[in-house]
Short mmCIF file of C-alpha atoms in Angstrom, two decimals:
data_model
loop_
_atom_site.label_atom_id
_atom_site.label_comp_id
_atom_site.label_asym_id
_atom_site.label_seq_id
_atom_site.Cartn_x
_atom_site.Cartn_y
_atom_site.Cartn_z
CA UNK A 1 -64.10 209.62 249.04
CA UNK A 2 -67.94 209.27 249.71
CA UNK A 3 -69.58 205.87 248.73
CA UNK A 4 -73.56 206.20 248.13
CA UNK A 5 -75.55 203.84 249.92
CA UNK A 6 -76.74 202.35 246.75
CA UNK A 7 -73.44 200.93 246.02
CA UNK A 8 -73.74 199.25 249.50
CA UNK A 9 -77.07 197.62 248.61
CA UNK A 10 -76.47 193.85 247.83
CA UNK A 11 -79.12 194.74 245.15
CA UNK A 12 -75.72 196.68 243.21
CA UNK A 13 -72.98 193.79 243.85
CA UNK A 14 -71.85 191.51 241.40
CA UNK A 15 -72.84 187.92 241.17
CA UNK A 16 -69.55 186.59 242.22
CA UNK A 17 -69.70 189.08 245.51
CA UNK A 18 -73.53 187.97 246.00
CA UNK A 19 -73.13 184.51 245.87
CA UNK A 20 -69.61 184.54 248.02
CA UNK A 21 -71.55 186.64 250.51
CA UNK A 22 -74.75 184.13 250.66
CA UNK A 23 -72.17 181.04 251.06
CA UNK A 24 -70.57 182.51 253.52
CA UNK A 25 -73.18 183.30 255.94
CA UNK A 26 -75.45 180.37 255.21
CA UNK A 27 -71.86 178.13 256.39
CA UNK A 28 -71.22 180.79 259.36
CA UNK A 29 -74.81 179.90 260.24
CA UNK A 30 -74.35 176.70 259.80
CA UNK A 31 -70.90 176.41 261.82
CA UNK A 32 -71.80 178.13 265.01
CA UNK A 33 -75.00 176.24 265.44
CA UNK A 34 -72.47 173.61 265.16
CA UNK A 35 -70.30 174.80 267.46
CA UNK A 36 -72.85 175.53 269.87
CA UNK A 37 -74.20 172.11 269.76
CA UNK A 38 -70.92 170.07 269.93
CA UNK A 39 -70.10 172.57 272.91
CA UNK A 40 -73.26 171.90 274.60
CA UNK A 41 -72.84 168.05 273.88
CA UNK A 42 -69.56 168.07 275.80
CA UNK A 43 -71.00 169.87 278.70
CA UNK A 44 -73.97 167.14 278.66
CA UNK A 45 -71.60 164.57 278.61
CA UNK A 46 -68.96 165.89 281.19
CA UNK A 47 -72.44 166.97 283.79
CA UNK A 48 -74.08 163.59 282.81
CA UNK A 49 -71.30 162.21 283.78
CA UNK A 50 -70.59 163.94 287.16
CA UNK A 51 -74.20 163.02 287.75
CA UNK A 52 -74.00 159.36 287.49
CA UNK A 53 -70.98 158.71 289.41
CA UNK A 54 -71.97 161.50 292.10
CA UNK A 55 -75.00 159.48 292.42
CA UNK A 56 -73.23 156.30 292.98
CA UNK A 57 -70.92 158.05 295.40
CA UNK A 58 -73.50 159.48 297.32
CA UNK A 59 -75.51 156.11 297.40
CA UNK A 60 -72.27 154.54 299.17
CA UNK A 61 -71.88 157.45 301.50
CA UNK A 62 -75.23 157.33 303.21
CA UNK A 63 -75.15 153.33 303.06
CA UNK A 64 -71.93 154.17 305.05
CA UNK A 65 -73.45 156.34 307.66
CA UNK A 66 -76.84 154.39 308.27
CA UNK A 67 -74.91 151.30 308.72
CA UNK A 68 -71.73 152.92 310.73
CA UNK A 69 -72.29 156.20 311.37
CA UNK A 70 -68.91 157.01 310.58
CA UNK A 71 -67.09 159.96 312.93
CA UNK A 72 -63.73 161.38 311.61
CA UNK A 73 -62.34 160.53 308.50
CA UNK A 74 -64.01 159.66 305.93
CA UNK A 75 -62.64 156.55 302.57
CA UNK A 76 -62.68 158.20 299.71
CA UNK A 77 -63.64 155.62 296.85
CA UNK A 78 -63.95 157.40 293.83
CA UNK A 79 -61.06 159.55 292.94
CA UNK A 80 -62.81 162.47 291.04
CA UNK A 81 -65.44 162.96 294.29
CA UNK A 82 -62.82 163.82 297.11
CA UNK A 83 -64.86 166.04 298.76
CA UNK A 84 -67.02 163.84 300.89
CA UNK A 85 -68.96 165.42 304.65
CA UNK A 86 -71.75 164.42 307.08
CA UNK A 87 -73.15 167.06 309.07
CA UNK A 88 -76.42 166.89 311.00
CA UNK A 89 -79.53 168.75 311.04
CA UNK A 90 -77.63 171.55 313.17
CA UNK A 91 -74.54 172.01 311.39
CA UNK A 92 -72.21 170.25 312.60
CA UNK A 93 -69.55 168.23 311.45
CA UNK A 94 -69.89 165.02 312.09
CA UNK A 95 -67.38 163.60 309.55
CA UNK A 96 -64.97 164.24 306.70
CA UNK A 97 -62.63 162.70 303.93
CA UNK A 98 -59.35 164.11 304.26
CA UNK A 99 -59.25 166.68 301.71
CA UNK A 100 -62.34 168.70 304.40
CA UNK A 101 -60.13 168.05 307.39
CA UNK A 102 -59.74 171.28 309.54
CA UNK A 103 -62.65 172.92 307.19
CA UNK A 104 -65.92 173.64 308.32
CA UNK A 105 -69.56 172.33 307.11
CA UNK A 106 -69.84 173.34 303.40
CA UNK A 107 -72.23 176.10 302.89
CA UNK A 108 -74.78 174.36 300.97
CA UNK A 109 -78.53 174.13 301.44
CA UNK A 110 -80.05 171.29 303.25
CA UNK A 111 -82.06 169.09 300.70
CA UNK A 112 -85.67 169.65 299.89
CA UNK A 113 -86.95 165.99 299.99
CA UNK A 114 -85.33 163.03 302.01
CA UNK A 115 -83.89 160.28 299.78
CA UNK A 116 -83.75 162.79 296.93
CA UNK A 117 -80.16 163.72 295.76
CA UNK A 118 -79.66 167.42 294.68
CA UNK A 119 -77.18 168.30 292.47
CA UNK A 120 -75.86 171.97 292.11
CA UNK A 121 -72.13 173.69 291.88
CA UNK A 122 -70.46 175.55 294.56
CA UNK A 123 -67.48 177.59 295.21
CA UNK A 124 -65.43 176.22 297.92
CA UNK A 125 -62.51 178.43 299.35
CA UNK A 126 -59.67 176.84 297.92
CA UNK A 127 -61.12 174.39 296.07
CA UNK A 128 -62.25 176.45 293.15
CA UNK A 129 -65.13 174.86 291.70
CA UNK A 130 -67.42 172.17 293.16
CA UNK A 131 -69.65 170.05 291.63
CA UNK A 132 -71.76 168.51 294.58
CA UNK A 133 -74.22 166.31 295.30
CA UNK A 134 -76.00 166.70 298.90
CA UNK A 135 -78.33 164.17 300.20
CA UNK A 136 -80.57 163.72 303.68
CA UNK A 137 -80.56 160.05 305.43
CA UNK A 138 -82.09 159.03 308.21
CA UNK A 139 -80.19 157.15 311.15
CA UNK A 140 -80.50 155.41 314.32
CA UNK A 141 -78.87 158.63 315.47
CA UNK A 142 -81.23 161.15 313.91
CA UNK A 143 -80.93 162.86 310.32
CA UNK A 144 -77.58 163.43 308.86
CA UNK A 145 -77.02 165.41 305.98
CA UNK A 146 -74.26 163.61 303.39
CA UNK A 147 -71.82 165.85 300.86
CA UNK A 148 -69.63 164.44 297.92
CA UNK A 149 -68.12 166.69 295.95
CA UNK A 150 -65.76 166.68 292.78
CA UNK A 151 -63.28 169.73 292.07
CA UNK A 152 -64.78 170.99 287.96
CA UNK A 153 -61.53 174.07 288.78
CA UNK A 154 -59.72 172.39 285.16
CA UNK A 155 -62.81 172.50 283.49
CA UNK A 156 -64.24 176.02 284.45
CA UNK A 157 -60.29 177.00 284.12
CA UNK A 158 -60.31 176.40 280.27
CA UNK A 159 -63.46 176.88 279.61
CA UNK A 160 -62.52 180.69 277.99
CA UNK A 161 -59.81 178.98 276.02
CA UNK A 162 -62.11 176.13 275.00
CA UNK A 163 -64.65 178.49 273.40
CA UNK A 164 -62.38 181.10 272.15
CA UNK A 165 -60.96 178.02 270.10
CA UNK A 166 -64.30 177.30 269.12
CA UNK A 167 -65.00 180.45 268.04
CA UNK A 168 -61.18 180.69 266.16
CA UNK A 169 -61.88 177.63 264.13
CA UNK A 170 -65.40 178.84 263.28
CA UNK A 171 -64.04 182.25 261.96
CA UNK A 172 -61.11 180.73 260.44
CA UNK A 173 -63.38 177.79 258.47
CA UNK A 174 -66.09 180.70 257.75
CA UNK A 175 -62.92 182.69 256.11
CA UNK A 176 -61.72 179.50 254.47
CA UNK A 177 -64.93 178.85 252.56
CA UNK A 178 -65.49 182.52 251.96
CA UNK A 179 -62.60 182.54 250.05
CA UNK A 180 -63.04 179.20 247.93
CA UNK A 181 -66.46 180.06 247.03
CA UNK A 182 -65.19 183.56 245.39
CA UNK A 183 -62.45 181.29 243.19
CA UNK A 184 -64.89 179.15 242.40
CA UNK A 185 -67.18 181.56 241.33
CA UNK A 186 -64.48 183.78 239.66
CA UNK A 187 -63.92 180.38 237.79
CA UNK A 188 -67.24 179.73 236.82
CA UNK A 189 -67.79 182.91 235.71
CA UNK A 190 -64.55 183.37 233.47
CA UNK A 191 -65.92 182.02 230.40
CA UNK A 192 -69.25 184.47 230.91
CA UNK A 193 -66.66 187.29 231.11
CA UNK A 194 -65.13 186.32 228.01
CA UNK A 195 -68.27 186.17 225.98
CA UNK A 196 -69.37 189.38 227.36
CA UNK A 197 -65.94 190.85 225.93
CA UNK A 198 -66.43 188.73 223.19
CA UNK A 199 -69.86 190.55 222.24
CA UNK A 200 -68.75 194.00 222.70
CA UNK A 201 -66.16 193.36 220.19
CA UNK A 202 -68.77 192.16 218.10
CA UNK A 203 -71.25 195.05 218.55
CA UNK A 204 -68.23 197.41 218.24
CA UNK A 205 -66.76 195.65 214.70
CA UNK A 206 -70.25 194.60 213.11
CA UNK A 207 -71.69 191.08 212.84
CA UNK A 208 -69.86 187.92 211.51
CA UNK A 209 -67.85 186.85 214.37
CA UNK A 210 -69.11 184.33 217.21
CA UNK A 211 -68.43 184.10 221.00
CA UNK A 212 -66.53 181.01 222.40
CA UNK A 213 -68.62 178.28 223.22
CA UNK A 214 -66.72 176.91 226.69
CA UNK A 215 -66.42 173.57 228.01
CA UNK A 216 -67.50 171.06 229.14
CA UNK A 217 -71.19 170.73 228.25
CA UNK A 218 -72.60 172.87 231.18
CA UNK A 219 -75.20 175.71 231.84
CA UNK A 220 -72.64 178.22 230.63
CA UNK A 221 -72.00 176.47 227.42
CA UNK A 222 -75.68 176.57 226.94
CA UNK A 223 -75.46 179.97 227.60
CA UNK A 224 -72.89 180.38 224.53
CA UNK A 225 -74.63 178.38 222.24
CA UNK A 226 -77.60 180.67 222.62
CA UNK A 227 -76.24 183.73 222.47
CA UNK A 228 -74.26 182.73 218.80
CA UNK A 229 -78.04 181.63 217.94
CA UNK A 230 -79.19 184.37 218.51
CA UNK A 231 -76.51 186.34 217.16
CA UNK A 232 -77.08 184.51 213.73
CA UNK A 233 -80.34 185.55 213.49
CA UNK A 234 -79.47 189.36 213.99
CA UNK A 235 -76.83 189.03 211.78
CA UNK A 236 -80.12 187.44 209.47
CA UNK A 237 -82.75 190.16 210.30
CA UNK A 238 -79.78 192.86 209.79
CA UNK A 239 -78.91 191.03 206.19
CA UNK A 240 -82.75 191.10 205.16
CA UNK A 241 -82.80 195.14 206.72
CA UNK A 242 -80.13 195.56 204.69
CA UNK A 243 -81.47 194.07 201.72
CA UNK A 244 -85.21 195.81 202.30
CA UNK A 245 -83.39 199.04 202.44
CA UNK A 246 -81.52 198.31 198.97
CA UNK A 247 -84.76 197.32 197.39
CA UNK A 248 -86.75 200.06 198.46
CA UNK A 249 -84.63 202.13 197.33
CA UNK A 250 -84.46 200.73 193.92
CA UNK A 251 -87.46 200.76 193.45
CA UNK A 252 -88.40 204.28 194.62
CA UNK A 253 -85.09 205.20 192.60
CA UNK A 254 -86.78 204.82 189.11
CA UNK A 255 -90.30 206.65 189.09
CA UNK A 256 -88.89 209.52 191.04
CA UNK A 257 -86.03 209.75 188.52
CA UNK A 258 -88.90 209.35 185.53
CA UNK A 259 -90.72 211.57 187.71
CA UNK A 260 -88.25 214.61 187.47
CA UNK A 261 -86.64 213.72 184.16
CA UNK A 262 -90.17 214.76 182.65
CA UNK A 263 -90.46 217.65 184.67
CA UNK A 264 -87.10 219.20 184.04
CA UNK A 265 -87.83 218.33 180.11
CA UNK A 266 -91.07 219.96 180.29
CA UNK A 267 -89.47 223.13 182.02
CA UNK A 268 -86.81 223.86 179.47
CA UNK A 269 -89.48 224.64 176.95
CA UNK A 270 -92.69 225.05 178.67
CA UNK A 271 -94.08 227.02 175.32
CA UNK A 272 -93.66 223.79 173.39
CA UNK A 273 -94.77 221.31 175.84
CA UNK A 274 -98.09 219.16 175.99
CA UNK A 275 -98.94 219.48 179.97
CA UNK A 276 -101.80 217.87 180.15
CA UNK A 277 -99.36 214.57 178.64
CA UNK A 278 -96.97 215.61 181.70
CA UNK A 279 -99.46 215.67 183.94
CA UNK A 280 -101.01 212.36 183.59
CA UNK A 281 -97.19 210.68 182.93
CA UNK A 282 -96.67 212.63 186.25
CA UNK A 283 -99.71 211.34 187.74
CA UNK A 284 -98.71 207.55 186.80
CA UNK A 285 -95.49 207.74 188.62
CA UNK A 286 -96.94 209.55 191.86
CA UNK A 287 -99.62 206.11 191.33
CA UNK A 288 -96.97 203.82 191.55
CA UNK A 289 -95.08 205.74 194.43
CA UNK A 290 -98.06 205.44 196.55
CA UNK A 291 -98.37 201.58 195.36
CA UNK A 292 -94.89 201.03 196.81
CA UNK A 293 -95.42 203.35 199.63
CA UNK A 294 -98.93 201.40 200.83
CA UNK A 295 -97.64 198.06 200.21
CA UNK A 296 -94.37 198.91 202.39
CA UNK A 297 -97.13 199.86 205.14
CA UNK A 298 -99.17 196.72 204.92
CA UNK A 299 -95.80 194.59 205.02
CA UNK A 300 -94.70 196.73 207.89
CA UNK A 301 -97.64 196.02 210.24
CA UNK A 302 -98.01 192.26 209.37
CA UNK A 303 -94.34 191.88 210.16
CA UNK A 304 -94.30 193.61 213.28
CA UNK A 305 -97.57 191.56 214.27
CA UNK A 306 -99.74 194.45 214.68
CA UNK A 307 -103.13 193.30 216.02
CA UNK A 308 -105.97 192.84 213.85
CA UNK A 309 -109.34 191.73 215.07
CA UNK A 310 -110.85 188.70 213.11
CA UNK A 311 -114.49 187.17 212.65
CA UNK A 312 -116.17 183.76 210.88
CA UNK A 313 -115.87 184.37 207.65
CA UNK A 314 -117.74 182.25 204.80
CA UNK A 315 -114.47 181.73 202.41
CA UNK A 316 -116.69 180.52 199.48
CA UNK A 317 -118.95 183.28 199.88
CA UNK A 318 -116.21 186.03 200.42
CA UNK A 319 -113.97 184.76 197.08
CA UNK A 320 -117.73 184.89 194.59
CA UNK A 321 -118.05 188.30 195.26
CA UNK A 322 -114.36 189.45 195.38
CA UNK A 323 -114.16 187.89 191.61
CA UNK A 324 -117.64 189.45 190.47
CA UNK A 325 -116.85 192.91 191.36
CA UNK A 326 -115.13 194.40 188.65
CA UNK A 327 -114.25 192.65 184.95
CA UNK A 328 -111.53 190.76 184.09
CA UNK A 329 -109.12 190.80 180.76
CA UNK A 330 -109.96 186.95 180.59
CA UNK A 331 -112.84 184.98 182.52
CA UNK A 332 -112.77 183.88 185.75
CA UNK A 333 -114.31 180.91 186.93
CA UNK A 334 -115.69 180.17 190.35
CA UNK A 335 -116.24 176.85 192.17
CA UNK A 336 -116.60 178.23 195.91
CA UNK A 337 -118.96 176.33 197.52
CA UNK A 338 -120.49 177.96 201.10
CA UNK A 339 -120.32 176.78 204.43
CA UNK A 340 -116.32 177.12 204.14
CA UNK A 341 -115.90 178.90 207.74
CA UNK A 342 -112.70 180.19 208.67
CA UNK A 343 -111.67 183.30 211.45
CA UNK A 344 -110.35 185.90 209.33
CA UNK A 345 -109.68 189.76 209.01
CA UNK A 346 -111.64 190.03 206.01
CA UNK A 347 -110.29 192.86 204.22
CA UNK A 348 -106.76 190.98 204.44
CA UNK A 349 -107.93 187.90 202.39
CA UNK A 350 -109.75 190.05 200.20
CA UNK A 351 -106.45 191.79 199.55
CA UNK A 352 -104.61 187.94 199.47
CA UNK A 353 -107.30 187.12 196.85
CA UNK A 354 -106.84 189.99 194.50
CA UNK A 355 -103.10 190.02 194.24
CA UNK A 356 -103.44 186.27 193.35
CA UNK A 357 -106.18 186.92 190.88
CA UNK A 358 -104.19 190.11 189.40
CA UNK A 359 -101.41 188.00 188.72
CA UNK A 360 -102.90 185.10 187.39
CA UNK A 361 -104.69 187.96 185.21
CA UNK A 362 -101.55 188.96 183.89
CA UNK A 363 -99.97 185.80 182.87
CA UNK A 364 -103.36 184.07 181.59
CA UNK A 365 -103.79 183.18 178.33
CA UNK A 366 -107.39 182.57 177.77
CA UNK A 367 -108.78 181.51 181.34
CA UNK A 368 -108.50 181.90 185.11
CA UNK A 369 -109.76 179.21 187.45
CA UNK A 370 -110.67 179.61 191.27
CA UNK A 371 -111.33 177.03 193.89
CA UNK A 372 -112.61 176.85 197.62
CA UNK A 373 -112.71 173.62 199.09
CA UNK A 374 -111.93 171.68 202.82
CA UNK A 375 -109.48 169.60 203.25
CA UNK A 376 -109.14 167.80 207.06
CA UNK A 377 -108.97 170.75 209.07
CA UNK A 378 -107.65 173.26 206.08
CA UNK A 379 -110.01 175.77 204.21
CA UNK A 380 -107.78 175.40 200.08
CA UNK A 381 -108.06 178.38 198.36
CA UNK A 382 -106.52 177.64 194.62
CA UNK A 383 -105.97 180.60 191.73
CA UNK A 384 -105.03 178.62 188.37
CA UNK A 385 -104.28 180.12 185.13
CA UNK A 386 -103.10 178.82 181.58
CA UNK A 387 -100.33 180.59 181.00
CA UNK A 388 -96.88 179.73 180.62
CA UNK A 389 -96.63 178.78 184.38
CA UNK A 390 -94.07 179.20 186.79
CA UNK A 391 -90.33 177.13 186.52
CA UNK A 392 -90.04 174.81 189.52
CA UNK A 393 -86.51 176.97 190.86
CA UNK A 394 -88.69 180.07 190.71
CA UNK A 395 -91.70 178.85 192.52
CA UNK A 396 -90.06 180.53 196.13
CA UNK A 397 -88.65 183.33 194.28
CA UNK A 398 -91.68 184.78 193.16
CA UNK A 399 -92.44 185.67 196.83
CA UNK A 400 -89.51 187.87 197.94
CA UNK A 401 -89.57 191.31 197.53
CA UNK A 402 -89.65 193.06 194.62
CA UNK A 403 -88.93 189.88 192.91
CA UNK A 404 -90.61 189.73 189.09
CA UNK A 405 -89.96 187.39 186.69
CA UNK A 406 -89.09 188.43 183.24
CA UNK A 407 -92.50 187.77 182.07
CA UNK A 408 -93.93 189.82 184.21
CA UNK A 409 -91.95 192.87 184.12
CA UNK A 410 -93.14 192.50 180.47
CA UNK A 411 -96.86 192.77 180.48
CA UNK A 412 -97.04 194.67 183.93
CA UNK A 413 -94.14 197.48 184.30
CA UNK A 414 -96.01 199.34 186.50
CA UNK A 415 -96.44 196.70 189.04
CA UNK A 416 -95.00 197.01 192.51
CA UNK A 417 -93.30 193.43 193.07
CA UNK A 418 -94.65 192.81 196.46
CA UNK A 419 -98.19 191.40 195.69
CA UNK A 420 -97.08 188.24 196.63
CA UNK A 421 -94.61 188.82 199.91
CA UNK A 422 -97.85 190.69 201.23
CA UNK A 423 -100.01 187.59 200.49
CA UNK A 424 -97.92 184.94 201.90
CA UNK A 425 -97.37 187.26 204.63
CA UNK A 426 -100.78 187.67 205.01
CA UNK A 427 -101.27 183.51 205.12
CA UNK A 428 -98.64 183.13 207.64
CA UNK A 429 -100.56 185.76 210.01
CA UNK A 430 -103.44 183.22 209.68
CA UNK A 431 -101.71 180.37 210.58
CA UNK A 432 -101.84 179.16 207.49
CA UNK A 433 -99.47 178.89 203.88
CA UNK A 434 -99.20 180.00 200.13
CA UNK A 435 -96.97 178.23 197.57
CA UNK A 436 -96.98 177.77 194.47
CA UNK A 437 -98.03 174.58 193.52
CA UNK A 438 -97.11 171.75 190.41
CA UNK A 439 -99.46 172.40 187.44
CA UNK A 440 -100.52 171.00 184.17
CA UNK A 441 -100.58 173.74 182.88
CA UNK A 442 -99.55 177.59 183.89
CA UNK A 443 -99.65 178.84 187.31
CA UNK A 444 -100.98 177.06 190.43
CA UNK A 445 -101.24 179.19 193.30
CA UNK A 446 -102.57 177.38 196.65
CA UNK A 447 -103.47 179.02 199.91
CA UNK A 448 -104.25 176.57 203.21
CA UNK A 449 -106.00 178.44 206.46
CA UNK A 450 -107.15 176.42 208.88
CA UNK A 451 -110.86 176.04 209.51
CA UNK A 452 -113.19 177.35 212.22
CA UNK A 453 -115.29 174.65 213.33
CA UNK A 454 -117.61 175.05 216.00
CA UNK A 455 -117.28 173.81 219.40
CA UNK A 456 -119.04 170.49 220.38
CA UNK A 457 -120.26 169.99 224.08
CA UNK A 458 -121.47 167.06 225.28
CA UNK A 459 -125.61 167.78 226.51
CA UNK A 460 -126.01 168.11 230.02
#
């Protein structure tokens, strides 16, 4: 079976693989640096050691031979450094401790510097390994070169087995951690498979259910509690989807059914008929399709946040000519003072303003009343009328869609039910709110934006 190199990439493993394989070689890393420094410590200490006491050896030696100058054997005083010679400057033996007697000079280079101690290692035939310390002194006699010498043959011996253990434990600790970190991680990462079963089942059976929320409180319960957040507000938006759908299709239900109930009427005896009465009853329905159909659109775009460029725009001055353009069934009265600045899209407030003024038109008895005015760092827009008003438990109602009171279905049948969804709507884009307000008397509709004040800067 052939396995693409993308599989391979560490880019395509799974978390618990990636963060077992990052453990791992961070503490293999980690381990043989160890392991080289503890092995290099030992081998400091053990040469450090051989240094010191070769030193002290070799001090005694040529004290020995300027005071004596010893011939024969040779005390051996320390009982690692057995190997001890004197030879002069032409090679020959001069003296020896008894572990050198019958042997020749050792083959080892004269010293550099007089009263300098060299330290190197040397194979002796044997002896194995050497570790020797050579040294020139000057006698009555002439120059004599002095040799002490301690067999390292154990040492170099083991040596394999000592790093071959090094390197076992550091493969078998590397294997050990390995292996915890995956069970950890497998651990760690049981609940997250269980909410990610959890949610298929959910996506597969439809919203209502909720994943487990594990503990104790941790990152991964976190994790659950946000994900059953956010599945309650899916489950929301789908419920309001839902419930758009329904209404829309209401409300499209009944002039297309008026629509063609006219039509097929007006076709079973098209003698008899009065078409240009069809017609215009035909023409009233298609008015209110395209109503519902353009209001749909605007509520469409301000939900999905479509971007709309704004500008300063004088609310006082923009709310006395939106109410003098075309005549009212009652009066409208204006107190909209200017200077009232806010950043706006224009035609959107414009279309606020005349769906509040349309329905306090059709629920006014004598009079409609409109106000601009600041208030801290608000712009108040307020539509009141004297009608009937509005009952405090319908005051949020009023804005969902398609949502008419009784009264109004009354004197407007025609009317689409989303004037005032779009205005709020249209508020909220602005940062702002609409409610409907207490009232003396009738309807109190009140719109806060905030202001546009212009920056201040200090003068240079």
């Amino acid at each position: 079976m052939r396995i693409s190199a993308g599989r391979l990439s560490p880019s395509c493993w799974s978390v618990r693989t990636r963060v077992t394989a990052a453990a791992t070689f961070i503490v293999l890393i980690l381990l043989v640096a160890g392991v080289v420094l503890f092995y290099q410590a030992v081998r400091g200490t053990l040469y450090g050691d051989l240094r010191e006491r070769g030193n002290f050896v070799v001090t005694d030696l040529t004290t020995l031979v300027q005071n004596t100058d010893p011939h024969g054997t040779l005390p051996v005083q320390d009982p690692d450094f057995t190997l001890l010679q004197v030879v002069n400057t032409e090679g020959g033996l001069v003296a020896s401790s008894e572990s050198l007697l019958g042997r020749g000079p050792l083959d080892a280079p004269a010293p550099r510097a007089p009263g300098r101690p060299e330290h190197r290692t040397v194979d002796v035939p044997g002896k194995g390994a050497v570790y020797l310390v050579t040294e020139s002194v000057r006698t009555s006699h002439g120059w004599k070169i002095v040799h002490v010498g301690a067999p390292i043959s154990d040492f170099t011996q083991y040596k394999g087995l000592f790093i071959g253990l090094l390197a076992a434990s550091v493969l078998l600790a590397t294997t050990a951690v390995g292996w915890i970190v995956s069970l950890s991680v497998r651990r760690a990462l049981r609940p997250v498979r269980v909410m990610s079963a959890e949610l298929a089942e959910i996506t597969g059976r439809g919203m209502g259910r909720r994943v487990t929320v594990p503990g104790p409180n941790d990152e991964v319960s976190e994790l659950g509690e946000s994900v059953n957040v956010t599945l309650s507000r899916l489950e929301a938006v789908m419920a309001r989807q839902r419930g758009f759908v329904a209404d829309v299709s209401h409300e499209l239900r009944s002039p297309l059914t008026g629509l063609r109930a006219q039509l097929e009427v007006a076709l079973e005896r098209p003698d008899d008929e009065d078409w240009p009465a069809v017609a215009r009853a035909a023409l009233a329905d298609a008015d209110r399709l395209q109503s519902i159909v353009s209001d749909l659109l605007i509520l469409a775009k301000l939900g999905a946040g479509v971007h709309v460029a704004r500008e300063r725009v004088d609310l006082g001055e923009l709310v006395r000519v939106e109410t003098g353009r075309r005549p009212r069934r009652v009066p409208v009265e204006v107190d909209a003072p200017e200077g009232i600045m806010v950043r706006a899209t224009a035609h959107h407030i414009v279309r606020l303003l005349t769906n509040l003024l349309d329905n306090a038109e059709r629920h006014a008895a004598s009079r409609v009343w409109v106000s601009v005015s600041a208030d801290g760092d608000d712009a108040v827009l307020q539509v009141l009328d004297d009608g009937a008003g509005i009952p405090p438990e319908d005051r949020e109602r009023i804005f969902w869609r398609f949502q008419r009171l009784s009264e109004g279905r009354e004197r407007d049948r025609g009317g689409t039910g989303l004037g005032l969804t779009i205005s709020r709507d249209i508020a909220r884009a602005h940062g702002g709110t609409l409610v409907a307000a207490d009232s003396d008397k009738g309807a109190r509709l009140v719109l806060r934006i905030p202001l546009d004040r212009p920056s201040t800067f200090p003068a240079s």
